Short mmCIF file of C-alpha atoms and ligand atoms in Angstrom, two decimals:
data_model
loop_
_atom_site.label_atom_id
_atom_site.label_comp_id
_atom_site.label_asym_id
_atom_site.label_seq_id
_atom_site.Cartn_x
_atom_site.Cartn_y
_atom_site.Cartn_z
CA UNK A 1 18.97 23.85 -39.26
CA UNK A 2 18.53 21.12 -36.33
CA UNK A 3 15.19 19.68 -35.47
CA UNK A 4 14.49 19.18 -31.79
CA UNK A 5 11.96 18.11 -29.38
CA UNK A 6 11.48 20.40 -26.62
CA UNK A 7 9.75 19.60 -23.60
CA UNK A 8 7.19 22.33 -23.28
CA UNK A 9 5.20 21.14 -20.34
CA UNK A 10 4.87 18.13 -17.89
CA UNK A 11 2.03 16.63 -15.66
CA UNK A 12 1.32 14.14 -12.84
CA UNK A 13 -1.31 12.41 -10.65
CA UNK A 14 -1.22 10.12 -8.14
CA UNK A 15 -4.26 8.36 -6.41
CA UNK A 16 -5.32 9.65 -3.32
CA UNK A 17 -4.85 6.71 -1.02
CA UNK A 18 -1.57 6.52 1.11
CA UNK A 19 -0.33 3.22 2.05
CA UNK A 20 2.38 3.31 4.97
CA UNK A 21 5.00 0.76 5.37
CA UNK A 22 3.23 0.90 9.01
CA UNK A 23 -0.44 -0.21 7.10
CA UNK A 24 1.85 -3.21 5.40
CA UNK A 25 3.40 -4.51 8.53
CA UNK A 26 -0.63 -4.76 9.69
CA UNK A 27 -1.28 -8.18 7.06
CA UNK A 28 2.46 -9.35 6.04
CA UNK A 29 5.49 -10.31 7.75
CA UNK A 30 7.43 -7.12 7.43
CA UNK A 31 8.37 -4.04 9.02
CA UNK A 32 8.95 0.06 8.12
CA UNK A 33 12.30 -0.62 9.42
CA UNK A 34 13.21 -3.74 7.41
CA UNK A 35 11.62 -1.91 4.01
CA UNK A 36 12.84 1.94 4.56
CA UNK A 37 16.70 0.11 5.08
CA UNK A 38 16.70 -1.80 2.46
CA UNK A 39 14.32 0.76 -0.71
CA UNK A 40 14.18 3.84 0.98
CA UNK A 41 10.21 3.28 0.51
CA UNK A 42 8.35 4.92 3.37
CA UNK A 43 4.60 4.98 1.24
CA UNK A 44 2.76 4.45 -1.89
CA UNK A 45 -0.28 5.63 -3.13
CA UNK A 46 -2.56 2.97 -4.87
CA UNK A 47 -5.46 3.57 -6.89
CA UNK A 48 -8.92 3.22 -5.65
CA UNK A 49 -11.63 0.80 -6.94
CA UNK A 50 -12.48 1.38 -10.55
CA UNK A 51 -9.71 4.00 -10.75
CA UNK A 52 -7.57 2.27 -14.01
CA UNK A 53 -4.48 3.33 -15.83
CA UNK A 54 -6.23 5.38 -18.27
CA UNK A 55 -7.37 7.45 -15.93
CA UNK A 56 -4.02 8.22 -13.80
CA UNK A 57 -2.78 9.13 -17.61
CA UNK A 58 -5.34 11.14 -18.28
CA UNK A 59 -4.96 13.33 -15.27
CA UNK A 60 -0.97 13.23 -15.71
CA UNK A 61 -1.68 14.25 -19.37
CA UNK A 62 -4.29 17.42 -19.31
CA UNK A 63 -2.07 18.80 -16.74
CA UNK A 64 1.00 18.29 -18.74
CA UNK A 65 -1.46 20.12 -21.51
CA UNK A 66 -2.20 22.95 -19.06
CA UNK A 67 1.18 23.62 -18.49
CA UNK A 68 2.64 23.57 -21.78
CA UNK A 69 -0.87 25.83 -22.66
CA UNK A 70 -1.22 22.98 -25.32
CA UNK A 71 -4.80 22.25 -26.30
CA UNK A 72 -5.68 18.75 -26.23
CA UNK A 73 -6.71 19.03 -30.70
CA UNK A 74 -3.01 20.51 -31.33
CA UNK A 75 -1.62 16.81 -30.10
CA UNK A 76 -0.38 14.92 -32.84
CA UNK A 77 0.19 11.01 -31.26
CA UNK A 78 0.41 10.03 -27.93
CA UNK A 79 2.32 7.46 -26.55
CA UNK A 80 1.44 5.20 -23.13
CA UNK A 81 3.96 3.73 -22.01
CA UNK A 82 2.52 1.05 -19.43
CA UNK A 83 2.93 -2.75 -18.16
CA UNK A 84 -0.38 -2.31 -16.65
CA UNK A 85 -3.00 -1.21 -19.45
CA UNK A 86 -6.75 -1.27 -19.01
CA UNK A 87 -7.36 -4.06 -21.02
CA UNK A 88 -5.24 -6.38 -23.10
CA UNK A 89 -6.86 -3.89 -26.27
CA UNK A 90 -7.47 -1.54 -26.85
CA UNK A 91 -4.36 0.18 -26.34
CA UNK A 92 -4.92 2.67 -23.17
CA UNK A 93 -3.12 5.64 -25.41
CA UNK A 94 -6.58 5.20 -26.98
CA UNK A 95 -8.77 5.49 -24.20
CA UNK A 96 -6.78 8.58 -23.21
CA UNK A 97 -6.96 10.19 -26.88
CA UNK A 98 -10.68 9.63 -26.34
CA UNK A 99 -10.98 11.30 -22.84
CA UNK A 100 -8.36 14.24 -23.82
CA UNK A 101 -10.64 14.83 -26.71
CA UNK A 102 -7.67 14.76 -29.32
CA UNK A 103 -8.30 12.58 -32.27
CA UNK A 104 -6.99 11.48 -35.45
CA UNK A 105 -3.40 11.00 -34.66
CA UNK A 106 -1.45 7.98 -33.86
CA UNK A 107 -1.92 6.77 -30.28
CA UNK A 108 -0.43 3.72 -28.96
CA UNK A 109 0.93 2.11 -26.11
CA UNK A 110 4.60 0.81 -25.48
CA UNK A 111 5.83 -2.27 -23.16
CA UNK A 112 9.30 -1.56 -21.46
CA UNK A 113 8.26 -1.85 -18.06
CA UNK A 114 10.22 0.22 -16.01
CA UNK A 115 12.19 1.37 -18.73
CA UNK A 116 9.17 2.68 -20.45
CA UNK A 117 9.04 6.23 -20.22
CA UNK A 118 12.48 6.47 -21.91
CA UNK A 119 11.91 4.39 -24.77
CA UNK A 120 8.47 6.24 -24.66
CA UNK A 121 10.70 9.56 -24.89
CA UNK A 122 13.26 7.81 -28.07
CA UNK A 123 10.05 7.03 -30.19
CA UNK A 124 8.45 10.62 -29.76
CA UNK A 125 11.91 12.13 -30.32
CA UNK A 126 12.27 10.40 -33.63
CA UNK A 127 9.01 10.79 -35.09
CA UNK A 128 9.23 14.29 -34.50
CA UNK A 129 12.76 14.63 -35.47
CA UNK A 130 11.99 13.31 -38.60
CA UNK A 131 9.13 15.49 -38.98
CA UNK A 132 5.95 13.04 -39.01
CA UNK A 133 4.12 14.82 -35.73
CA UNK A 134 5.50 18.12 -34.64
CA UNK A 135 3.37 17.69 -30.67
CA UNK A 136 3.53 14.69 -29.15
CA UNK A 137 2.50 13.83 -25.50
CA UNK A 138 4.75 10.58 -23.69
CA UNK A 139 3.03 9.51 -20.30
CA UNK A 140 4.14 6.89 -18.03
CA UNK A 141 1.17 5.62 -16.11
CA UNK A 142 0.77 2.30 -13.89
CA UNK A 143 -1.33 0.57 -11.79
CA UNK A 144 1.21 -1.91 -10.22
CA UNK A 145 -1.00 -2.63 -7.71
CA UNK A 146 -2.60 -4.73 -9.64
CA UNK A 147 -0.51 -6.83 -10.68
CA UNK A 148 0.90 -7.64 -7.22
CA UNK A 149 0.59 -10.61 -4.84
CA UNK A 150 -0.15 -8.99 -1.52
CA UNK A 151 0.87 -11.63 0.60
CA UNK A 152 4.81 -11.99 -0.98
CA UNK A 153 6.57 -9.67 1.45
CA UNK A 154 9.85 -9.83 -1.31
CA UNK A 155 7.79 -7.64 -3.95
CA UNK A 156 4.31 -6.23 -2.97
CA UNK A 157 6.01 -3.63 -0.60
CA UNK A 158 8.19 -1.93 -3.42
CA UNK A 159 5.68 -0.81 -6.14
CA UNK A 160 3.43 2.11 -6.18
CA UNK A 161 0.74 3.35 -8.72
CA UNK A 162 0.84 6.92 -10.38
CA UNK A 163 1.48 8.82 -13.50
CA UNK A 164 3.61 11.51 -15.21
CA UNK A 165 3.04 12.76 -18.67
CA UNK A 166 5.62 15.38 -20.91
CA UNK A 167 4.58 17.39 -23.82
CA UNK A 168 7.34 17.33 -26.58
CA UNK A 169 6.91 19.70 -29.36
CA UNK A 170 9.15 20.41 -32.22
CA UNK A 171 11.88 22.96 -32.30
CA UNK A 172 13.62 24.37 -35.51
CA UNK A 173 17.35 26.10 -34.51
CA UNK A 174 18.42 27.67 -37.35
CA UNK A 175 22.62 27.99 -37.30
CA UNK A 176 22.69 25.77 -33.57
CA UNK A 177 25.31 22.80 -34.31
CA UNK A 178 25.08 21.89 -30.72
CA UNK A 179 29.48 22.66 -30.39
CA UNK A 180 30.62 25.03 -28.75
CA UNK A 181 29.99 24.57 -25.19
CA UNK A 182 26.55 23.73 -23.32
CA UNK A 183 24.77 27.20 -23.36
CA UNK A 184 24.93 26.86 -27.47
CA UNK A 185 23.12 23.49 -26.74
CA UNK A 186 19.44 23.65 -28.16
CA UNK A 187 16.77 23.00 -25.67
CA UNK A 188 15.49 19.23 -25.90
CA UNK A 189 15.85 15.49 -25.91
CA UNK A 190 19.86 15.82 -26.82
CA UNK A 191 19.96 11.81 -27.23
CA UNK A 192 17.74 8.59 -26.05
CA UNK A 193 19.84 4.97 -25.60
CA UNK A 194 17.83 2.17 -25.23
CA UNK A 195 19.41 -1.60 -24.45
CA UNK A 196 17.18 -4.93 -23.48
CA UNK A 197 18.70 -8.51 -23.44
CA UNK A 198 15.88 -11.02 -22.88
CA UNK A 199 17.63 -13.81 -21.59
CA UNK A 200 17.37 -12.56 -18.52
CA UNK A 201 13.53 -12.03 -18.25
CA UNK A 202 13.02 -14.51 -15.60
CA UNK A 203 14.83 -12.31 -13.33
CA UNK A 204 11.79 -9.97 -13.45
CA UNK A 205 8.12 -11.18 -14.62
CA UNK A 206 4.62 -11.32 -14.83
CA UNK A 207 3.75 -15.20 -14.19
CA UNK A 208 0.56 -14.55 -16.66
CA UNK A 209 -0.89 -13.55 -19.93
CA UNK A 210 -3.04 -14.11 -22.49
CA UNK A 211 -1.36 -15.62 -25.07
CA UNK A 212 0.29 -18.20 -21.85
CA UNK A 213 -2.20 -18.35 -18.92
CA UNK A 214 -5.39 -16.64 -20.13
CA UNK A 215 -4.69 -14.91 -17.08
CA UNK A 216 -3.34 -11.73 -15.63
CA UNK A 217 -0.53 -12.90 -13.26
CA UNK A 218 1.53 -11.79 -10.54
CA UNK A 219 4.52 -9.89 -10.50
CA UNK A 220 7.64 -11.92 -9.65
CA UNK A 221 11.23 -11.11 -8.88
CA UNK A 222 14.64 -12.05 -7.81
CA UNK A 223 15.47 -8.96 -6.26
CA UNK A 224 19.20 -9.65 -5.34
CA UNK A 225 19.98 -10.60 -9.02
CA UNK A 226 17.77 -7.68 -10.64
CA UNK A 227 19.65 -5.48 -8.20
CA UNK A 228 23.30 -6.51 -9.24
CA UNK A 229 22.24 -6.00 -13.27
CA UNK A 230 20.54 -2.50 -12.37
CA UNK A 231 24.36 -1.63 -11.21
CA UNK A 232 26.42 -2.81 -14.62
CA UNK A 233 23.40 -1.84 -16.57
CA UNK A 234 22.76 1.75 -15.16
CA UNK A 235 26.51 2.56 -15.28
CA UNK A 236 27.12 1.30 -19.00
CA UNK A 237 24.08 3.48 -20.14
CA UNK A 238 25.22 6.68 -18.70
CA UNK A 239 28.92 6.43 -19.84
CA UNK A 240 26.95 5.90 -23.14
CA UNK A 241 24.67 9.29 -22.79
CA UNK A 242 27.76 11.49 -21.46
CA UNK A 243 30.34 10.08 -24.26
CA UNK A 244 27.40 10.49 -26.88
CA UNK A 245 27.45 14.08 -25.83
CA UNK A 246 31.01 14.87 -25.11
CA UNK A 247 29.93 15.88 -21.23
CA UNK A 248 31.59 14.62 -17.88
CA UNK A 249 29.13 13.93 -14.67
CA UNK A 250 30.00 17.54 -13.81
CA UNK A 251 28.20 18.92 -16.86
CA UNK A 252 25.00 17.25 -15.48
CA UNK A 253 22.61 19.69 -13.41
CA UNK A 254 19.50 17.27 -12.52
CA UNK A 255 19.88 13.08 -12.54
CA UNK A 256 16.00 12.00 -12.94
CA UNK A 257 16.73 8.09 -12.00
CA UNK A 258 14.02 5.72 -12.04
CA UNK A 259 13.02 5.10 -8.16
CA UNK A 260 13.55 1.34 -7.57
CA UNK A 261 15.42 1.43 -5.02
CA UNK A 262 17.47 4.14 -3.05
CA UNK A 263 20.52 2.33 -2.54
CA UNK A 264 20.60 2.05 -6.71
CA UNK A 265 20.25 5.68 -7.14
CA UNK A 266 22.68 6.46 -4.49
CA UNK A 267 25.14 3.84 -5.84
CA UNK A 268 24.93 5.39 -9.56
CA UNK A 269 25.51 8.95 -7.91
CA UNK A 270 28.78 7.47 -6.19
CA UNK A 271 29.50 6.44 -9.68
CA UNK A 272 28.97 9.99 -11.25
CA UNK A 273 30.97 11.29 -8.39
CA UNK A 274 27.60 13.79 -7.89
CA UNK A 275 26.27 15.19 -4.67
CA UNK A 276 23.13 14.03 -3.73
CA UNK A 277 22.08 17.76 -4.22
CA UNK A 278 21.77 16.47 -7.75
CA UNK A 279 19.75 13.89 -8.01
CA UNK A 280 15.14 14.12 -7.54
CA UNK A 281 14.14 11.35 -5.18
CA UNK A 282 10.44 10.57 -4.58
CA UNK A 283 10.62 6.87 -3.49
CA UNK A 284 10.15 7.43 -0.35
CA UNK A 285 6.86 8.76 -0.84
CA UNK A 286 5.92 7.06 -4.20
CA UNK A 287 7.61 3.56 -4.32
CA UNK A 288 8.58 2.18 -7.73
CA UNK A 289 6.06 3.35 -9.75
CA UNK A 290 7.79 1.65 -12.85
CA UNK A 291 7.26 3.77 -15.89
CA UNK A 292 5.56 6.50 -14.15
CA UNK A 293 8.42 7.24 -12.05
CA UNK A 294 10.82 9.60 -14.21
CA UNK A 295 8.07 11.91 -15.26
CA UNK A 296 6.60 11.49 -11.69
CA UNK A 297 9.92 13.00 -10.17
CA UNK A 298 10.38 15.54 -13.39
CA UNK A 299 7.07 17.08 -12.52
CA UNK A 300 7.79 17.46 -9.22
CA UNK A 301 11.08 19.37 -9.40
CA UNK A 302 10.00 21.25 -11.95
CA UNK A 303 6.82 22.87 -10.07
CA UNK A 304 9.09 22.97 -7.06
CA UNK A 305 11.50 25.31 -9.00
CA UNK A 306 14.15 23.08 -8.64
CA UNK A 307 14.75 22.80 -12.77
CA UNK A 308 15.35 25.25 -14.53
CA UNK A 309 15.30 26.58 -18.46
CA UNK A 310 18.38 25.82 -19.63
CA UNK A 311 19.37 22.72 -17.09
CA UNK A 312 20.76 19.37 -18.21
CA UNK A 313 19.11 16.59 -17.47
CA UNK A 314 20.14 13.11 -16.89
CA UNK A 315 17.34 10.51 -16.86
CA UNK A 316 17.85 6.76 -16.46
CA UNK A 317 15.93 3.55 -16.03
CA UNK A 318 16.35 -0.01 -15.88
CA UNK A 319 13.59 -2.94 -15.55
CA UNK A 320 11.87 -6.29 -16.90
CA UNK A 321 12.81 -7.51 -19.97
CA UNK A 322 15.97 -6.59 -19.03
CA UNK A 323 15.55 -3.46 -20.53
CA UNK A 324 17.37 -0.11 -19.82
CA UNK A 325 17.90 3.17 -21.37
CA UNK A 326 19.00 6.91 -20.32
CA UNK A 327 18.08 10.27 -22.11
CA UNK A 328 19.83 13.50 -21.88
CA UNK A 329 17.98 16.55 -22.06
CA UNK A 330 18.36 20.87 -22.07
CA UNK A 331 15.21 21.69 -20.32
O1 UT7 B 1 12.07 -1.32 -11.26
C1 UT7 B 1 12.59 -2.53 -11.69
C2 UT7 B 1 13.87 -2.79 -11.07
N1 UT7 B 1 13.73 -3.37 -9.77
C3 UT7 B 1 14.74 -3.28 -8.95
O2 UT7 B 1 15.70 -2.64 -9.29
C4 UT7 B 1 14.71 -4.00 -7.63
C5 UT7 B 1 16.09 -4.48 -7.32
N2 UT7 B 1 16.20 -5.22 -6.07
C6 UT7 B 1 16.06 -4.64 -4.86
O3 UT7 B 1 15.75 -3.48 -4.76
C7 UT7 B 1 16.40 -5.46 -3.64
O4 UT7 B 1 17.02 -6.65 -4.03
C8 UT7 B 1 15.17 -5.78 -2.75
C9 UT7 B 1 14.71 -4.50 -2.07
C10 UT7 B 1 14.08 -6.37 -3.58
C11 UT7 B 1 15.57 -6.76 -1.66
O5 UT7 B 1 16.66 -6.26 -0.90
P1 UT7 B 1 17.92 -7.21 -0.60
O6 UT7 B 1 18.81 -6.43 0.26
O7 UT7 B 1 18.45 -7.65 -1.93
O8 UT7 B 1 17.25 -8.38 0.23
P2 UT7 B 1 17.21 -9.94 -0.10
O9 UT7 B 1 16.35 -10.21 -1.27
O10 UT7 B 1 18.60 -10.41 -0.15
O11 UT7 B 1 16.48 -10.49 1.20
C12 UT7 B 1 17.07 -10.40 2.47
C13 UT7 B 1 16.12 -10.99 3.51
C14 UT7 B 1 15.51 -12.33 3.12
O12 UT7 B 1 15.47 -13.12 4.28
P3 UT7 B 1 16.53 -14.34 4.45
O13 UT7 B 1 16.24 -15.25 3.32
O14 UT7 B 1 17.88 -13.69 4.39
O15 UT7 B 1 16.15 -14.86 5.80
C15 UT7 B 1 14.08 -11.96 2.75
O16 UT7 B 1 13.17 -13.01 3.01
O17 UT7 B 1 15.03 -10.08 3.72
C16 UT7 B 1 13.79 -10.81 3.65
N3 UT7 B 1 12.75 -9.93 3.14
C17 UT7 B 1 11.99 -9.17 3.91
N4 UT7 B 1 11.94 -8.99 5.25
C18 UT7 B 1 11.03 -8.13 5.74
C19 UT7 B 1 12.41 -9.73 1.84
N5 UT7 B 1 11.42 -8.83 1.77
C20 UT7 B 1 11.13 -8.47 3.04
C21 UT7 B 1 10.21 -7.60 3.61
N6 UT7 B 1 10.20 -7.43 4.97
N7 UT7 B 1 9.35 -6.86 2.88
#
């Protein structure tokens, strides 16, 4: 017998206010044409006044809840993975536990930046593969807004604020070995690989803190660099996940990329040699909304019918720290 965690349910929110590349162009040096060429970014939705993180999670999460037909007291630990929490503690996973009304369990949050839903997905994996929770609930939820200085034109226009939330519960397959060709595949997280080197964090930071400042920063970047290690990175990782799994690009039904950038995913399709018919795009509507962003896209495709029981799924991410990770999964 094989433990698994299967993804029984998923969730989303984003804020109601729609900023246009048009609304940018109104205060910065910048244009819809410059920033749709070069990200693909057409709008992002940003959270209003006293709308925080906890808050897009929570939405993202009792949704994810309602569709898995979960109630919120079955949930076991619940994992935020955020760059932008409430406060510097409590952790916002608590907040949320408190709002969701589930209690008792483990409930933390978990800094990977844009890489954070993935590594969010690795921890829940393990800790129910090795039986300590059997429901977990990963969210990805951001307020990047915040963190941004509105009058640098090279990073304010790329970031959005939203969140996406999965219900994993645990799944016993008696007699599955996983061989044997993909429909003897249990449904689940098949395998999580997470990588960070921090020698390069310059490339992609927060110029605050409170251990450093005593404040909260603003995010910096050096796009053209970050760009060129999203490439290596992104393409390492998913030889990794395919190899792990004995599967080609063609085995692959869905690629859930992170959305930083449409000339990334489009590069690391080229790479799989897959049709852009396979891959869930939402940064032209959402922006990079850093760890919200795969379960952002998930949610969406899945309502929309696009996945399907039984689908593979390819999901990969790459962001500060440098940290970067993909997850393959039979929905
Ligand atoms: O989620 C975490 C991972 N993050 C990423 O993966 C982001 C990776 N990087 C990128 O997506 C791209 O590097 C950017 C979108 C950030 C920038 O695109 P680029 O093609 O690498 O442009 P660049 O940085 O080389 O800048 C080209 C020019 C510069 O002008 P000069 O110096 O050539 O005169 C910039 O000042 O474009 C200028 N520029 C802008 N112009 C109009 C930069 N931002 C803007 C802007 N509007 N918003």
């Amino acid at each position: 017998m094989i433990v698994r965690s299967q993804i029984v349910g998923c969730g989303s929110y984003l804020p109601e206010r729609i900023v246009t590349n048009d609304e940018i162009a109104t205060f910065l040096d910048t244009s819809d044409e410059w920033i749709t060429a070069r990200t693909g970014i057409r709008q992002r939705h940003i959270a209003a006044e006293g709308e925080y993180t906890s808050d897009l999670a929570f939405n993202a999460a009792d949704g994810a809840l309602r569709n898995a037909g979960i109630r919120a007291c079955e949930v076991d630990m619940i994992v935020v993975a955020t760059t932008t929490p409430d406060k510097t503690f409590p952790a916002t996973a608590t907040r949320v536990q408190a709002m969701l009304g589930a209690e008792g369990g483990p409930a933390f949050d978990l800094q990977a930046v844009c890489t954070g839903f993935i590594y969010g997905l690795a921890v829940a994996d393990s800790f129910i593969r090795l039986g300590q929770v059997d429901t977990a609930i990963v969210i990805g939820a951001e307020t990047m807004s915040r963190l941004l200085d509105w009058e640098d034109r090279n990073t304010c226009v790329l970031f959005g604020d939203g969140a996406g939330a999965v219900v994993l519960k645990s799944n016993n397959h008696h007699g599955a070995s996983g061989s044997g060709g993909r429909e003897n595949l249990p449904r689940g997280i098949l395998s999580t690989h997470l990588h960070s080197d921090g020698r390069f964090g310059d490339l992609l930071h927060v110029d605050g803190g409170p251990s450093s400042t005593g404040t909260v920063g603003t995010l910096q970047m050096s796009g053209r660099e970050v760009f060129r290690h999203a490439v290596a990175n992104l393409a390492d990782v998913l030889e990794e996940a395919l190899a792990a799994n004995e599967m080609t690009p063609a085995d692959i039904d869905w690629v859930v990329p992170h959305q930083a950038n449409k000339r990334i995913i489009d590069g690391t399709m080229r790479k799989l040699g897959l049709g852009d018919d396979r891959v869930i795009v939402t940064i032209e509507r959402h922006a990079n909304t850093s760890a919200a962003s795969i379960p952002l896209a998930l949610d969406e495709a899945v309502r929309d019918g696009r996945i399907q029981p039984g689908q593979i799924l390819l999901m990969e991410a790459m962001g500060g720290g440098m940290t970067w990770g993909a997850g393959l999964a039979r929905w």
